[in-house]
């Protein structure tokens, strides 16, 4: 009380010569507090199921948050949305930087919304730790799709580890589906490990390549070509048309050399021009043929179930890792242990055991 008295005549009320408001705007403060209040699980779920995009964005922010109360809320929302999730085709898109991924996604997405689909675009870019998707999240790259009311674009979640970023995106897919998006595109940078993570969360994996150059030249690892369900040679326009044709033939021949996929699908090679919008319908048709074939053979559900098991284990690993490294005693002791291991005073195994004992 005394403190209050002391500050009674301080700013903002007593700046001399400046006209003061009669009172603080209570209604505005209430509105502000309401905005900051965490919505309830029911409120979030109801609005997500109704396709409310602002709420979907908000829920994704909760998924990405490091605050425990946010995470808990997000988990409950995901749980409640699960029965309404799963009804989309999840398409992973990869390719080296510059191959035309965002141009492709924009052209492909706009074609799909014209056909009456609802398209969500998510991204996995572990390099975007602080800037929240400097590479993939930049909405200006898909300016027309970003303003399409049947599309939803979300930059890559930030995170220290690929595992964490991937988990958030995987959960994001489920919420987008619950919100009624029937095509979910997951973009990846095409460098490093993110392709494998994306492959483990999508139904169909599309690799974009450039005409002419071999995969090594394009920085594509062999394993990635093997993961593809469809290879699209992009930029098949202008002077590139002939080269694109040759590349198409070369990749068709190369794919014959790979062992057949266990699900019975023979990977396809197509060409397209994202800039001219050509080849988009054929690629979409291929995804539809794929879905039909795999649903009939049972491999569609099989794969989704296997992916769910994979994510169960990933989730356990992630949570354990996060809790372990976030534990105060571990954080305190870790630098000394690292130093001791570096100087050869302690073996890695013994250090690990001591830290784990501290944790458990
Ligand atoms: P990303 O880094 O893979 O997302 O590639 P972008 O979509 O940003 O495209 C990189 C560059 O290639 C841009 O200058 C695009 O305009 C250009 N580009 C993309 N698709 C095509 C295409 O089909 N044909 C041609 N000629 N250029 C394209």
Short mmCIF file of C-alpha atoms and ligand atoms in Angstrom, two decimals:
data_model
loop_
_atom_site.label_atom_id
_atom_site.label_comp_id
_atom_site.label_asym_id
_atom_site.label_seq_id
_atom_site.Cartn_x
_atom_site.Cartn_y
_atom_site.Cartn_z
CA UNK A 1 0.00 0.00 0.00
CA UNK A 2 2.77 2.36 0.97
CA UNK A 3 4.42 1.64 -2.31
CA UNK A 4 1.23 2.52 -4.14
CA UNK A 5 0.98 5.80 -2.31
CA UNK A 6 4.53 6.57 -3.16
CA UNK A 7 3.95 6.06 -6.87
CA UNK A 8 0.52 7.61 -6.95
CA UNK A 9 1.59 10.78 -8.62
CA UNK A 10 4.13 9.44 -10.98
CA UNK A 11 3.78 8.98 -14.73
CA UNK A 12 1.63 8.74 -16.72
CA UNK A 13 -0.67 11.01 -14.74
CA UNK A 14 1.52 13.93 -13.81
CA UNK A 15 3.51 14.99 -16.83
CA UNK A 16 3.16 18.72 -16.59
CA UNK A 17 1.89 20.53 -19.60
CA UNK A 18 0.66 17.39 -21.26
CA UNK A 19 -3.02 16.71 -21.32
CA UNK A 20 -3.69 13.42 -19.55
CA UNK A 21 -6.46 10.98 -20.24
CA UNK A 22 -9.20 10.94 -17.61
CA UNK A 23 -8.54 7.37 -16.78
CA UNK A 24 -6.89 4.30 -18.07
CA UNK A 25 -8.93 2.55 -20.73
CA UNK A 26 -10.18 -0.43 -18.74
CA UNK A 27 -11.91 -2.02 -21.71
CA UNK A 28 -8.69 -1.98 -23.73
CA UNK A 29 -6.81 -3.60 -20.88
CA UNK A 30 -9.47 -6.29 -20.59
CA UNK A 31 -9.24 -6.95 -24.31
CA UNK A 32 -5.47 -7.10 -24.09
CA UNK A 33 -5.59 -9.57 -21.21
CA UNK A 34 -8.16 -11.65 -23.00
CA UNK A 35 -5.91 -11.83 -25.99
CA UNK A 36 -3.02 -13.01 -23.89
CA UNK A 37 -5.09 -15.55 -22.01
CA UNK A 38 -4.46 -19.07 -23.26
CA UNK A 39 -7.55 -20.39 -24.98
CA UNK A 40 -9.06 -23.60 -23.67
CA UNK A 41 -8.54 -26.95 -25.36
CA UNK A 42 -12.21 -27.07 -26.36
CA UNK A 43 -12.09 -23.59 -27.84
CA UNK A 44 -9.04 -24.42 -29.93
CA UNK A 45 -10.32 -27.79 -31.08
CA UNK A 46 -13.73 -26.46 -32.03
CA UNK A 47 -12.26 -23.68 -34.13
CA UNK A 48 -9.63 -25.88 -35.76
CA UNK A 49 -12.29 -28.40 -36.76
CA UNK A 50 -14.29 -25.53 -38.20
CA UNK A 51 -11.29 -24.66 -40.38
CA UNK A 52 -10.48 -21.39 -38.62
CA UNK A 53 -7.02 -20.53 -39.94
CA UNK A 54 -6.02 -18.04 -37.28
CA UNK A 55 -6.69 -20.67 -34.62
CA UNK A 56 -4.77 -23.25 -36.62
CA UNK A 57 -1.80 -20.86 -36.71
CA UNK A 58 -2.13 -20.28 -33.02
CA UNK A 59 -2.17 -24.01 -32.27
CA UNK A 60 0.94 -24.47 -34.42
CA UNK A 61 2.63 -21.74 -32.40
CA UNK A 62 1.76 -23.66 -29.24
CA UNK A 63 3.29 -26.81 -30.75
CA UNK A 64 6.45 -24.84 -31.48
CA UNK A 65 6.62 -23.19 -28.08
CA UNK A 66 9.20 -24.24 -25.53
CA UNK A 67 6.92 -23.36 -22.62
CA UNK A 68 5.60 -26.37 -20.75
CA UNK A 69 2.04 -25.08 -20.40
CA UNK A 70 1.95 -24.41 -24.15
CA UNK A 71 3.25 -27.88 -24.95
CA UNK A 72 0.70 -29.49 -22.66
CA UNK A 73 -2.13 -27.56 -24.22
CA UNK A 74 -0.87 -28.42 -27.70
CA UNK A 75 -0.71 -32.11 -26.83
CA UNK A 76 -4.30 -32.12 -25.65
CA UNK A 77 -5.42 -30.31 -28.78
CA UNK A 78 -3.60 -32.80 -31.01
CA UNK A 79 -5.12 -35.70 -29.11
CA UNK A 80 -8.63 -34.31 -29.58
CA UNK A 81 -8.02 -33.50 -33.25
CA UNK A 82 -6.63 -36.93 -34.10
CA UNK A 83 -9.97 -38.55 -35.00
CA UNK A 84 -10.47 -35.84 -37.63
CA UNK A 85 -6.90 -36.12 -38.99
CA UNK A 86 -5.47 -38.46 -41.61
CA UNK A 87 -7.71 -37.56 -44.52
CA UNK A 88 -5.17 -35.97 -46.78
CA UNK A 89 -2.48 -36.93 -49.17
CA UNK A 90 0.82 -35.90 -47.62
CA UNK A 91 3.35 -34.98 -50.28
CA UNK A 92 7.01 -34.40 -49.47
CA UNK A 93 8.95 -32.19 -51.89
CA UNK A 94 12.70 -31.96 -52.01
CA UNK A 95 15.44 -30.78 -54.34
CA UNK A 96 18.56 -28.65 -54.17
CA UNK A 97 18.23 -24.95 -53.48
CA UNK A 98 17.39 -23.16 -56.72
CA UNK A 99 15.76 -26.14 -58.42
CA UNK A 100 12.43 -24.34 -58.17
CA UNK A 101 10.69 -25.88 -55.15
CA UNK A 102 8.78 -22.84 -54.04
CA UNK A 103 7.89 -21.86 -57.60
CA UNK A 104 6.67 -25.42 -58.10
CA UNK A 105 4.68 -25.51 -54.87
CA UNK A 106 3.02 -22.25 -55.75
CA UNK A 107 2.00 -23.41 -59.25
CA UNK A 108 0.99 -26.86 -58.01
CA UNK A 109 -0.90 -25.45 -55.02
CA UNK A 110 -2.78 -22.88 -57.11
CA UNK A 111 -3.80 -25.58 -59.58
CA UNK A 112 -5.10 -27.67 -56.68
CA UNK A 113 -7.09 -24.88 -55.06
CA UNK A 114 -8.62 -24.18 -58.48
CA UNK A 115 -9.69 -27.82 -58.52
CA UNK A 116 -11.40 -27.27 -55.17
CA UNK A 117 -8.73 -28.69 -52.85
CA UNK A 118 -7.52 -27.16 -49.64
CA UNK A 119 -3.74 -27.06 -49.59
CA UNK A 120 -1.44 -26.69 -46.58
CA UNK A 121 2.28 -26.11 -47.06
CA UNK A 122 4.63 -26.88 -44.19
CA UNK A 123 8.40 -27.00 -44.16
CA UNK A 124 11.27 -28.77 -42.48
CA UNK A 125 14.36 -26.65 -42.47
CA UNK A 126 16.62 -27.32 -39.50
CA UNK A 127 18.91 -24.49 -40.57
CA UNK A 128 16.27 -21.90 -39.74
CA UNK A 129 16.96 -21.83 -36.03
CA UNK A 130 16.52 -18.23 -35.17
CA UNK A 131 15.12 -16.55 -38.22
CA UNK A 132 12.12 -18.88 -38.38
CA UNK A 133 12.53 -20.18 -41.86
CA UNK A 134 14.80 -17.78 -43.60
CA UNK A 135 15.02 -20.18 -46.51
CA UNK A 136 11.67 -21.87 -46.60
CA UNK A 137 9.42 -19.61 -44.64
CA UNK A 138 9.66 -16.53 -46.73
CA UNK A 139 6.09 -16.04 -47.80
CA UNK A 140 6.98 -13.69 -50.57
CA UNK A 141 8.32 -16.71 -52.39
CA UNK A 142 4.78 -17.98 -52.73
CA UNK A 143 2.99 -14.68 -52.74
CA UNK A 144 -0.04 -15.77 -54.75
CA UNK A 145 -0.57 -18.99 -52.87
CA UNK A 146 -0.15 -17.20 -49.56
CA UNK A 147 -3.18 -15.04 -50.23
CA UNK A 148 -5.32 -17.89 -51.57
CA UNK A 149 -8.02 -18.52 -48.99
CA UNK A 150 -7.90 -22.25 -49.64
CA UNK A 151 -4.19 -22.45 -48.94
CA UNK A 152 -2.24 -22.25 -45.72
CA UNK A 153 1.52 -21.69 -45.68
CA UNK A 154 3.59 -22.12 -42.56
CA UNK A 155 7.36 -21.57 -42.33
CA UNK A 156 9.59 -24.22 -40.84
CA UNK A 157 9.49 -24.38 -37.07
CA UNK A 158 12.71 -23.25 -35.45
CA UNK A 159 14.63 -25.69 -33.32
CA UNK A 160 18.04 -26.85 -32.24
CA UNK A 161 17.69 -30.32 -33.66
CA UNK A 162 16.27 -31.85 -36.79
CA UNK A 163 14.35 -34.28 -34.55
CA UNK A 164 12.60 -31.44 -32.77
CA UNK A 165 11.82 -29.53 -35.96
CA UNK A 166 10.51 -32.68 -37.63
CA UNK A 167 8.32 -33.60 -34.68
CA UNK A 168 6.68 -30.19 -34.73
CA UNK A 169 6.02 -30.45 -38.47
CA UNK A 170 4.62 -33.94 -38.10
CA UNK A 171 2.20 -32.68 -35.44
CA UNK A 172 1.41 -29.72 -37.66
CA UNK A 173 0.32 -32.09 -40.44
CA UNK A 174 -2.27 -33.64 -38.14
CA UNK A 175 -3.73 -30.28 -37.18
CA UNK A 176 -3.89 -29.11 -40.80
CA UNK A 177 -5.79 -32.27 -41.68
CA UNK A 178 -8.17 -31.74 -38.79
CA UNK A 179 -8.74 -28.23 -40.14
CA UNK A 180 -9.88 -29.74 -43.43
CA UNK A 181 -6.78 -29.46 -45.62
CA UNK A 182 -6.87 -32.45 -47.96
CA UNK A 183 -3.46 -31.91 -49.55
CA UNK A 184 -0.52 -31.35 -47.22
CA UNK A 185 2.79 -30.46 -48.83
CA UNK A 186 5.94 -30.70 -46.76
CA UNK A 187 8.92 -28.92 -48.27
CA UNK A 188 12.52 -29.63 -47.33
CA UNK A 189 15.72 -27.80 -48.21
CA UNK A 190 17.34 -30.70 -49.94
CA UNK A 191 20.59 -30.60 -48.04
CA UNK A 192 21.54 -32.95 -45.26
CA UNK A 193 19.25 -35.17 -43.27
CA UNK A 194 15.94 -33.42 -43.51
CA UNK A 195 14.79 -35.50 -46.50
CA UNK A 196 14.79 -38.67 -44.44
CA UNK A 197 12.76 -36.99 -41.74
CA UNK A 198 10.25 -35.70 -44.27
CA UNK A 199 10.11 -39.06 -46.03
CA UNK A 200 9.04 -40.60 -42.74
CA UNK A 201 6.03 -38.31 -42.43
CA UNK A 202 4.60 -38.26 -45.96
CA UNK A 203 2.77 -40.66 -48.25
CA UNK A 204 4.38 -39.56 -51.47
CA UNK A 205 7.87 -38.25 -52.01
CA UNK A 206 8.62 -35.95 -54.94
CA UNK A 207 12.15 -35.09 -55.96
CA UNK A 208 12.71 -32.07 -58.19
CA UNK A 209 15.79 -32.07 -60.42
CA UNK A 210 17.24 -29.81 -63.08
CA UNK A 211 17.63 -30.82 -66.71
CA UNK A 212 21.05 -31.90 -67.82
CA UNK A 213 23.12 -32.30 -64.68
CA UNK A 214 23.69 -35.65 -62.97
CA UNK A 215 22.61 -36.10 -59.35
CA UNK A 216 26.09 -35.63 -57.93
CA UNK A 217 26.35 -32.31 -59.72
CA UNK A 218 23.02 -31.30 -58.25
CA UNK A 219 24.15 -32.31 -54.78
CA UNK A 220 21.61 -35.11 -54.60
CA UNK A 221 22.62 -38.15 -52.64
CA UNK A 222 21.89 -41.54 -54.07
CA UNK A 223 19.68 -42.47 -51.15
CA UNK A 224 17.38 -39.57 -51.94
CA UNK A 225 16.81 -40.69 -55.53
CA UNK A 226 15.89 -44.10 -54.17
CA UNK A 227 13.35 -42.58 -51.80
CA UNK A 228 11.51 -40.74 -54.58
CA UNK A 229 8.11 -41.94 -55.77
CA UNK A 230 8.30 -39.45 -58.59
CA UNK A 231 11.22 -37.51 -60.03
CA UNK A 232 10.20 -34.32 -61.80
CA UNK A 233 12.68 -32.59 -64.05
CA UNK A 234 11.77 -28.96 -63.52
CA UNK A 235 12.54 -25.95 -65.73
CA UNK A 236 11.60 -27.93 -68.83
CA UNK A 237 11.01 -24.75 -70.80
CA UNK A 238 12.77 -22.58 -73.37
CA UNK A 239 16.20 -23.90 -74.30
CA UNK A 240 15.91 -26.60 -71.68
CA UNK A 241 13.14 -28.62 -73.28
CA UNK A 242 15.42 -30.99 -75.16
CA UNK A 243 17.78 -31.44 -72.24
CA UNK A 244 14.86 -32.15 -69.96
CA UNK A 245 13.73 -34.89 -72.32
CA UNK A 246 17.19 -36.45 -72.27
CA UNK A 247 17.34 -36.25 -68.49
CA UNK A 248 13.96 -37.86 -68.23
CA UNK A 249 15.14 -40.79 -70.31
CA UNK A 250 18.39 -41.09 -68.36
CA UNK A 251 16.56 -41.17 -65.02
CA UNK A 252 14.01 -43.66 -66.28
CA UNK A 253 16.87 -45.98 -67.20
CA UNK A 254 18.67 -45.36 -63.93
CA UNK A 255 15.58 -46.15 -61.87
CA UNK A 256 15.42 -49.61 -63.43
CA UNK A 257 18.69 -50.37 -61.73
CA UNK A 258 17.27 -49.83 -58.26
CA UNK A 259 15.64 -52.68 -56.41
CA UNK A 260 11.84 -52.49 -56.70
CA UNK A 261 9.98 -50.79 -53.86
CA UNK A 262 8.34 -53.12 -51.37
CA UNK A 263 4.95 -51.47 -51.86
CA UNK A 264 4.71 -52.37 -55.55
CA UNK A 265 4.99 -48.79 -56.82
CA UNK A 266 7.32 -48.15 -59.73
CA UNK A 267 8.77 -44.66 -59.35
CA UNK A 268 7.97 -42.33 -62.23
CA UNK A 269 9.91 -39.65 -64.03
CA UNK A 270 8.11 -36.57 -65.33
CA UNK A 271 9.09 -33.15 -66.56
CA UNK A 272 7.49 -29.83 -65.76
CA UNK A 273 7.94 -26.11 -65.83
CA UNK A 274 6.90 -24.51 -62.59
CA UNK A 275 7.16 -21.09 -64.17
CA UNK A 276 4.92 -21.95 -67.10
CA UNK A 277 2.74 -24.22 -65.01
CA UNK A 278 3.13 -27.15 -67.39
CA UNK A 279 3.23 -30.76 -66.27
CA UNK A 280 1.38 -30.03 -63.03
CA UNK A 281 -1.77 -32.00 -63.87
CA UNK A 282 0.22 -35.11 -64.78
CA UNK A 283 2.12 -35.00 -61.52
CA UNK A 284 -1.08 -34.61 -59.54
CA UNK A 285 -2.61 -37.49 -61.49
CA UNK A 286 0.40 -39.66 -60.58
CA UNK A 287 -0.15 -38.97 -56.89
CA UNK A 288 -3.77 -39.99 -57.31
CA UNK A 289 -2.84 -43.22 -59.09
CA UNK A 290 -0.36 -43.91 -56.33
CA UNK A 291 -2.97 -43.37 -53.64
CA UNK A 292 -5.46 -45.62 -55.44
CA UNK A 293 -2.95 -48.40 -56.00
CA UNK A 294 -1.59 -48.38 -52.45
CA UNK A 295 -5.00 -48.12 -50.85
CA UNK A 296 -6.16 -51.14 -52.80
CA UNK A 297 -3.11 -53.16 -51.85
CA UNK A 298 -3.25 -52.10 -48.19
CA UNK A 299 0.22 -50.53 -48.31
CA UNK A 300 -1.18 -47.05 -47.73
CA UNK A 301 -2.47 -47.79 -44.24
CA UNK A 302 0.50 -50.03 -43.55
CA UNK A 303 2.93 -47.25 -44.19
CA UNK A 304 1.03 -44.77 -42.06
CA UNK A 305 0.95 -47.26 -39.20
CA UNK A 306 4.68 -47.88 -39.52
CA UNK A 307 5.28 -44.15 -39.55
CA UNK A 308 3.21 -43.78 -36.39
CA UNK A 309 5.40 -46.36 -34.65
CA UNK A 310 8.52 -44.59 -35.91
CA UNK A 311 7.23 -41.31 -34.46
CA UNK A 312 6.42 -42.96 -31.18
CA UNK A 313 10.08 -43.87 -30.76
CA UNK A 314 11.29 -40.54 -32.11
CA UNK A 315 9.06 -38.77 -29.66
CA UNK A 316 10.42 -40.78 -26.73
CA UNK A 317 13.99 -40.06 -27.81
CA UNK A 318 13.31 -36.37 -28.25
CA UNK A 319 11.56 -35.95 -24.94
CA UNK A 320 14.25 -37.85 -23.06
CA UNK A 321 16.95 -35.82 -24.76
CA UNK A 322 15.25 -32.51 -24.08
CA UNK A 323 14.59 -33.33 -20.42
CA UNK A 324 18.11 -34.66 -19.93
CA UNK A 325 19.90 -31.64 -21.40
CA UNK A 326 17.45 -29.29 -19.72
CA UNK A 327 18.03 -30.80 -16.26
CA UNK A 328 19.72 -28.22 -13.98
CA UNK A 329 22.25 -30.65 -12.47
CA UNK A 330 23.17 -31.97 -15.90
CA UNK A 331 23.56 -28.46 -17.25
CA UNK A 332 25.77 -27.56 -14.36
CA UNK A 333 27.98 -30.61 -14.58
CA UNK A 334 28.17 -31.04 -18.35
CA UNK A 335 30.87 -28.43 -19.11
CA UNK A 336 33.27 -29.98 -16.53
CA UNK A 337 32.61 -33.44 -17.90
CA UNK A 338 33.24 -32.31 -21.45
CA UNK A 339 36.49 -30.73 -20.35
CA UNK A 340 37.58 -33.87 -18.52
CA UNK A 341 36.76 -36.06 -21.52
CA UNK A 342 38.59 -33.70 -23.85
CA UNK A 343 41.70 -33.80 -21.69
CA UNK A 344 41.58 -37.57 -21.49
CA UNK A 345 40.98 -37.58 -17.74
CA UNK A 346 37.68 -39.36 -18.06
CA UNK A 347 36.29 -41.78 -20.61
CA UNK A 348 33.17 -40.74 -22.57
CA UNK A 349 31.32 -43.74 -21.22
CA UNK A 350 32.09 -43.01 -17.61
CA UNK A 351 31.15 -39.35 -18.07
CA UNK A 352 27.88 -40.34 -19.74
CA UNK A 353 27.10 -42.75 -16.93
CA UNK A 354 27.76 -40.16 -14.26
CA UNK A 355 25.57 -37.58 -15.99
CA UNK A 356 22.80 -40.10 -16.53
CA UNK A 357 22.97 -41.12 -12.88
CA UNK A 358 22.58 -37.48 -11.95
CA UNK A 359 19.51 -37.25 -14.16
CA UNK A 360 17.83 -40.42 -13.04
P1 LIG B 1 13.98 -23.21 -54.56
O1 LIG B 1 15.19 -22.66 -53.93
O2 LIG B 1 14.14 -24.64 -54.89
O3 LIG B 1 12.71 -22.95 -53.77
O4 LIG B 1 13.80 -22.48 -55.97
P2 LIG B 1 12.90 -21.24 -56.40
O5 LIG B 1 11.48 -21.66 -56.55
O6 LIG B 1 13.17 -20.10 -55.49
O7 LIG B 1 13.46 -20.95 -57.85
C1 LIG B 1 14.80 -20.60 -58.10
C2 LIG B 1 14.90 -19.84 -59.41
O8 LIG B 1 14.50 -20.69 -60.49
C3 LIG B 1 13.98 -18.64 -59.48
O9 LIG B 1 14.65 -17.62 -60.13
C4 LIG B 1 12.80 -19.13 -60.29
O10 LIG B 1 12.17 -18.09 -61.00
C5 LIG B 1 13.47 -20.10 -61.24
N1 LIG B 1 12.53 -21.16 -61.67
C6 LIG B 1 11.76 -21.91 -60.88
N2 LIG B 1 11.02 -22.77 -61.62
C7 LIG B 1 11.34 -22.54 -62.90
C8 LIG B 1 10.93 -23.12 -64.16
O11 LIG B 1 10.09 -24.01 -64.24
N3 LIG B 1 11.54 -22.65 -65.28
C9 LIG B 1 12.48 -21.67 -65.25
N4 LIG B 1 12.99 -21.28 -66.40
N5 LIG B 1 12.89 -21.10 -64.09
C10 LIG B 1 12.34 -21.52 -62.95
#
